Amino acid sequence: MTQPATTASLTGDELETWAGLATVLEWLPAALDAPLERDFGLTHFEYGILYALANAPDHALRMTVLAGYANSSLSRLSRAATRLEARALLERSRDPDDGRSTRAALTAAGLEAYAAATPGHVATVTRLVLDPLTAAQKRQLREITRRLQGAIRTDGAWQPPPSPVREA
Amino acid sequence: MTQPATTASLTGDELETWAGLATVLEWLPAALDAPLERDFGLTHFEYGILYALANAPDHALRMTVLAGYANSSLSRLSRAATRLEARALLERSRDPDDGRSTRAALTAAGLEAYAAATPGHVATVTRLVLDPLTAAQKRQLREITRRLQGAIRTDGAWQPPPSPVREA
DNA sequence: CACCATAACTTGCTCAATCAAGTAAATCTG
DNA sequence: CAGATTTACTTGATTGAGCAAGTTATGGTG
């Protein structure tokens, strides 16, 4: 592939750096999600919901709070909650303290599904991300992702949520 | 958030490493794509198609080859080509050498759209990924992504395509 | 050269994500 | 304390992605 002379483009090490990250960005999420989907019929997003609820007091959270934890719009969460409710993994009820709020709570089956899916997911993360790196590289990666997050956060309209709770 | 004693989970540095990467995995793609979408009405995927074609001989490629470059299923590419064709950025025609193949070619308008979108996209990549890192960190990141790609590639069913051409 | 398998798409169906509009319950304001 | 605003969702409509089935063209076999 030749570069057209008319357009700016990256070269050399910078191109290689970007290409490497771009490839990971494209393939890692799919590789992480596939076992979850295959073995438990859960998308990564749905697993994130179960994770947040499983680790919350009484295994319940208000929808808005849950949306923040899951990096989700309320609309998307609402749809996902409908799906999980249809599978009896989750229940919604009006919050007695504030009638505007909805309380989403894990059912016993939901907690069970979370407990069943978690070891495999942790194993996948370990296998694909942690084991391939040396201790020094993990340290480097922490600093690198910290910097990238900083750049994203200060980039105009992009405001990650206050506490991006991540699963596993 | 307390950890339930019943499930395996990551802790300490390992958790932090994973959480940092997961956050980047979640926010960086959106941050990279947003300006492209906003300013040119192009998804990252569509831009990738334009990039691959713009850099191909005669600005044309067979659909199957293009799907490989864009890391896409043929079905997804076909839909995207329909959309781009409707905007007159791309044309499809039967390949005279092999009647089974379809040749996708950039129109003049398509090449123009690619040229218009590229500088901004390169700037976004530079601002969000390259500028925040030191030269040493870029080097570290290249090696880290190399290792992660290796882990993904050897992970059971996950076979990235032979030559994952990345834009910019 | 007829037949069958394969390759290269295309298309219909379904699911999930977003956006915008709607509803209901606080909360603020004059 | 009545009316307006805000908050917290929910839902209808549109759009993109994947899967599976369909179509057309090639290539191999006896």
XYZ file of C-alpha atoms (C1' of nucleotides) in Angstrom:
396
model
C 0.000 0.000 0.000
C 1.424 3.329 -0.996
C 0.627 6.560 0.779
C -1.059 9.190 -1.328
C 1.064 12.322 -1.157
C -1.970 14.502 -0.579
C -2.900 13.339 2.925
C -1.172 13.553 6.264
C -0.410 10.215 7.811
C 1.577 8.560 10.509
C 4.857 6.850 9.824
C 7.472 4.595 11.331
C 7.354 3.964 15.060
C 4.339 6.160 15.569
C 2.373 4.270 12.955
C 3.461 0.994 14.472
C 2.460 2.127 17.949
C -0.954 3.180 16.765
C -1.463 0.115 14.572
C -0.618 -2.174 17.463
C -3.011 -0.468 19.822
C -5.719 -0.303 17.157
C -5.462 -4.031 16.572
C -5.813 -4.744 20.279
C -8.715 -2.317 20.466
C -10.429 -4.224 17.718
C -9.802 -7.794 18.740
C -9.437 -7.916 22.510
C -13.026 -6.985 23.402
C -14.390 -9.694 21.130
C -11.939 -12.243 22.507
C -12.886 -11.339 26.070
C -16.605 -11.422 25.455
C -16.873 -14.568 23.379
C -16.527 -17.161 26.191
C -19.055 -15.301 28.324
C -21.517 -15.231 25.481
C -20.886 -18.811 24.478
C -20.973 -20.411 27.922
C -23.540 -18.292 29.715
C -25.454 -16.343 27.090
C -24.305 -13.110 28.683
C -22.910 -10.131 26.854
C -20.043 -8.344 28.520
C -22.435 -5.514 29.250
C -24.935 -7.801 30.948
C -22.153 -9.410 32.930
C -21.100 -5.942 34.046
C -24.591 -5.336 35.379
C -24.572 -8.596 37.316
C -21.112 -7.756 38.652
C -22.129 -4.340 39.891
C -25.260 -5.683 41.560
C -23.523 -8.699 43.073
C -21.036 -6.391 44.742
C -23.599 -3.869 45.971
C -25.263 -3.948 49.399
C -28.367 -6.176 49.265
C -27.407 -6.964 45.665
C -29.402 -3.944 44.576
C -28.818 -0.511 43.060
C -30.858 2.322 41.661
C -30.958 2.308 37.882
C -29.142 5.613 37.540
C -26.308 4.488 39.781
C -26.100 1.207 37.938
C -25.940 3.028 34.622
C -22.961 4.975 35.930
C -21.194 1.811 37.014
C -21.881 0.108 33.709
C -20.839 3.136 31.611
C -24.249 3.030 30.052
C -26.995 5.352 28.993
C -30.134 4.923 31.009
C -31.963 3.840 27.918
C -29.518 1.068 27.151
C -29.603 -0.091 30.752
C -33.371 -0.075 30.747
C -33.430 -2.408 27.728
C -30.835 -4.692 29.231
C -32.732 -4.803 32.519
C -35.845 -5.834 30.613
C -33.924 -8.711 29.050
C -32.396 -9.826 32.341
C -35.767 -9.547 34.034
C -37.277 -11.785 31.367
C -34.662 -14.372 32.319
C -35.495 -13.888 36.007
C -31.935 -12.833 36.826
C -33.033 -9.400 37.978
C -36.075 -7.705 39.476
C -37.103 -4.081 39.351
C -39.244 -2.321 41.903
C -40.175 1.231 42.737
C -37.856 2.781 45.293
C -39.902 3.429 48.453
C -37.679 6.402 49.401
C -37.968 8.210 46.087
C -40.858 7.301 43.850
C -38.983 8.470 40.766
C -36.278 5.884 41.226
C -36.289 2.239 40.284
C -34.388 -0.291 42.345
C -32.810 -3.107 40.362
C -32.014 -6.174 42.440
C -30.376 -9.476 41.623
C -32.569 -12.535 42.115
C -31.144 -15.721 43.613
C -30.850 -17.047 40.062
C -29.079 -13.866 39.058
C -26.511 -14.194 41.807
C -26.037 -17.812 40.843
C -25.490 -16.904 37.193
C -22.925 -14.301 38.230
C -21.095 -16.767 40.459
C -21.119 -19.348 37.682
C -19.750 -16.986 35.047
C -17.093 -15.206 37.061
C -14.311 -17.778 37.396
C -14.217 -18.330 33.663
C -14.177 -14.633 32.958
C -11.371 -13.988 35.407
C -9.481 -16.838 33.773
C -9.982 -15.274 30.343
C -8.709 -11.901 31.506
C -5.742 -13.584 33.151
C -4.932 -15.626 30.095
C -5.302 -12.865 27.511
C -4.060 -9.832 29.402
C -2.155 -10.578 32.584
C -0.191 -13.732 31.883
C 1.346 -12.491 28.609
C 2.924 -9.507 30.378
C 5.863 -9.302 32.743
C 5.465 -7.518 36.064
C 7.348 -4.563 34.611
C 5.058 -4.441 31.589
C 1.976 -4.519 33.787
C 3.384 -1.553 35.659
C 4.112 0.236 32.389
C 0.647 -0.536 31.106
C -0.933 0.939 34.213
C 0.906 4.204 33.651
C 0.178 4.197 29.923
C -3.548 3.643 30.396
C -3.562 6.313 33.089
C -2.178 8.785 30.574
C -4.525 7.756 27.808
C -7.458 8.108 30.165
C -6.231 11.569 31.042
C -6.120 12.540 27.381
C -9.587 11.176 26.727
C -10.992 12.868 29.783
C -9.664 16.290 28.850
C -10.713 15.897 25.237
C -13.627 18.253 24.767
C -16.938 16.482 25.069
C -15.547 13.268 26.468
C -16.336 12.830 30.127
C -15.985 9.331 31.488
C -18.201 8.789 34.518
C -16.889 9.712 37.967
C -16.253 6.164 39.137
C -15.897 3.722 36.263
C -16.279 0.512 38.191
C -14.932 -2.381 36.165
C -15.745 -6.013 36.618
C -13.439 -8.893 37.484
C -17.967 -2.529 46.939
C -17.119 -5.662 48.898
C -15.938 -8.834 47.267
C -18.144 -11.864 47.806
C -16.015 -14.627 49.275
C -17.505 -17.194 46.938
C -16.043 -15.953 43.653
C -12.542 -15.677 42.318
C -11.479 -12.181 41.477
C -8.468 -10.077 40.710
C -6.796 -7.957 43.323
C -4.241 -5.227 43.813
C -1.925 -4.419 40.937
C -3.447 -7.013 38.673
C -6.908 -5.594 39.184
C -5.609 -2.115 38.588
C -3.838 -3.184 35.393
C -6.975 -4.794 34.070
C -9.252 -1.991 35.158
C -7.047 0.571 33.460
C -6.959 -1.334 30.215
C -10.678 -2.058 30.371
C -11.449 1.617 30.770
C -9.334 2.485 27.746
C -10.951 -0.340 25.794
C -14.314 1.139 26.575
C -13.703 4.837 26.040
C -10.941 5.210 23.492
C -12.818 3.809 20.485
C -15.743 6.143 21.109
C -13.423 9.108 21.588
C -11.591 8.290 18.352
C -14.750 7.799 16.326
C -16.775 10.758 17.534
C -15.035 13.521 15.528
C -15.182 11.433 12.356
C -18.859 10.852 12.836
C -19.606 14.413 13.815
C -17.603 16.175 11.097
C -17.977 13.801 8.184
C -20.839 11.458 8.981
C -18.479 8.515 8.740
C -18.246 5.660 11.180
C -14.772 4.414 11.951
C -15.626 1.304 9.983
C -16.666 3.295 6.932
C -13.548 5.414 7.197
C -11.524 2.209 7.273
C -13.116 1.168 4.000
C -12.279 4.497 2.384
C -8.730 4.248 3.728
C -8.174 0.792 2.315
C -9.549 1.764 -1.085
C -7.708 5.089 -1.234
C -4.443 3.244 -0.697
C -5.154 0.463 -3.177
C -4.134 0.469 -6.838
C -6.805 2.229 -8.920
C -8.608 2.934 -5.653
C -10.364 -0.385 -6.004
C -10.428 -3.781 -4.296
C -12.443 -6.962 -4.439
C -15.048 -7.155 -1.701
C -13.466 -10.191 -0.088
C -10.063 -8.570 0.084
C -11.576 -5.391 1.398
C -13.403 -7.355 4.093
C -10.078 -8.779 5.185
C -8.493 -5.336 5.379
C -11.432 -3.948 7.315
C -11.584 -6.905 9.726
C -15.148 -7.367 8.654
C -17.555 -10.085 7.746
C -18.587 -9.985 4.131
C -22.132 -9.344 5.192
C -21.224 -6.297 7.230
C -19.074 -4.970 4.400
C -21.863 -5.494 1.910
C -24.244 -3.400 4.026
C -21.663 -0.678 4.485
C -20.919 -0.662 0.750
C -24.631 -0.205 0.082
C -24.653 2.827 2.360
C -21.510 4.327 0.831
C -22.847 3.636 -2.645
C -26.034 5.498 -1.777
C -23.842 8.479 -0.898
C -21.956 8.076 -4.178
C -18.640 7.601 -2.377
C -18.198 4.107 -3.761
C -19.199 2.086 -6.802
C -19.501 -1.643 -7.207
C -19.128 -3.519 -10.450
C -18.771 -7.108 -11.529
C -15.120 -8.194 -11.801
C -14.454 -8.974 -15.485
C -11.779 -11.566 -14.581
C -13.902 -13.536 -12.132
C -17.626 -13.146 -12.454
C -18.135 -14.203 -8.854
C -16.220 -11.247 -7.511
C -17.367 -7.700 -7.037
C -14.968 -4.838 -7.459
C -15.520 -1.946 -5.066
C -14.009 1.334 -6.253
C -13.824 4.780 -4.750
C -15.563 7.511 -6.737
C -13.987 10.937 -7.060
C -16.308 12.105 -4.301
C -15.205 9.146 -2.200
C -11.546 9.997 -2.566
C -12.347 13.582 -1.735
C -14.224 12.571 1.400
C -11.290 10.423 2.469
C -8.826 13.249 1.896
C -11.048 15.645 3.803
C -11.471 13.363 6.805
C -7.925 12.105 7.176
C -6.030 15.071 8.633
C -8.534 15.419 11.461
C -8.435 11.736 12.205
C -4.660 11.665 12.299
C -4.790 14.657 14.614
C -7.218 12.841 16.917
C -5.007 9.774 17.091
C -2.007 11.970 17.760
C -3.742 13.938 20.465
C -5.344 10.997 22.267
C -2.728 8.291 21.857
C 0.679 9.507 20.744
C 1.164 12.874 22.408
C 0.294 11.681 25.920
C 3.067 9.086 25.842
C 6.811 9.460 26.087
C 9.006 7.851 23.454
C 9.862 5.138 25.975
C 6.208 4.486 26.670
C 5.422 4.221 22.982
C 8.142 1.619 22.715
C 6.754 -0.219 25.729
C 3.254 -0.069 24.295
C 4.406 -1.585 21.011
C 5.858 -4.555 22.858
C 2.835 -4.879 25.138
C 0.356 -4.858 22.250
C 2.545 -7.347 20.414
C 2.239 -9.731 23.354
C -1.478 -9.219 23.760
C -1.988 -9.881 20.064
C -0.003 -13.059 20.445
C -2.220 -14.209 23.304
C -5.384 -13.415 21.377
C -4.117 -15.143 18.271
C -3.278 -18.361 20.064
C -6.528 -18.335 22.021
C -8.620 -21.141 20.623
C -11.046 -19.891 18.037
C -9.572 -16.416 17.739
C -7.787 -15.901 14.485
C -7.190 -12.321 13.468
C -6.870 -12.045 9.703
C -3.461 -12.548 8.088
C -2.792 -8.872 7.412
C -4.830 -6.563 9.610
C -4.291 -3.310 7.774
C -5.076 -0.348 10.012
C -5.900 3.117 8.913
C -4.055 6.343 9.651
C -19.747 -32.073 -21.234
C -23.193 -32.828 -17.544
C -23.000 -32.741 -12.592
C -21.600 -31.363 -8.173
C -18.983 -28.702 -4.943
C -17.230 -24.336 -3.807
C -16.571 -19.291 -3.804
C -18.286 -14.601 -3.656
C -21.332 -12.012 -2.594
C -26.500 -10.343 -1.288
C -30.557 -10.301 1.372
C -34.122 -11.340 5.024
C -34.600 -11.803 9.819
C -33.636 -10.696 14.454
C -31.302 -8.433 18.095
C -29.276 -4.568 20.326
C -28.020 0.598 20.612
C -29.281 5.323 20.189
C -32.384 9.252 19.996
C -36.316 11.606 20.914
C -40.615 11.858 23.018
C -43.585 10.486 26.903
C -44.812 9.696 31.881
C -44.612 10.137 36.685
C -42.730 11.704 40.897
C -40.058 15.045 43.415
C -38.481 19.842 44.080
C -38.195 24.574 43.490
C -40.331 29.320 43.029
C -43.040 33.237 43.383
C -49.146 26.011 47.855
C -50.137 25.977 42.702
C -47.482 25.916 38.636
C -43.074 25.181 36.402
C -38.872 22.679 36.275
C -36.018 18.772 37.038
C -35.126 13.955 37.733
C -35.684 9.124 36.652
C -36.826 6.250 33.965
C -39.622 3.865 29.757
C -40.830 3.249 25.049
C -41.419 3.816 19.856
C -38.756 4.427 15.724
C -34.595 4.126 13.165
C -30.215 2.061 12.181
C -26.211 -1.027 12.328
C -24.353 -5.911 13.018
C -24.460 -10.934 12.691
C -26.413 -15.327 11.071
C -28.314 -18.168 7.835
C -30.264 -18.969 3.485
C -30.337 -17.720 -1.442
C -28.132 -16.575 -6.025
C -24.800 -16.608 -9.539
C -20.425 -17.885 -11.366
C -16.188 -21.101 -11.328
C -13.776 -25.149 -11.026
C -13.147 -30.045 -10.747
C -14.659 -35.123 -11.975
C -15.804 -39.012 -14.473
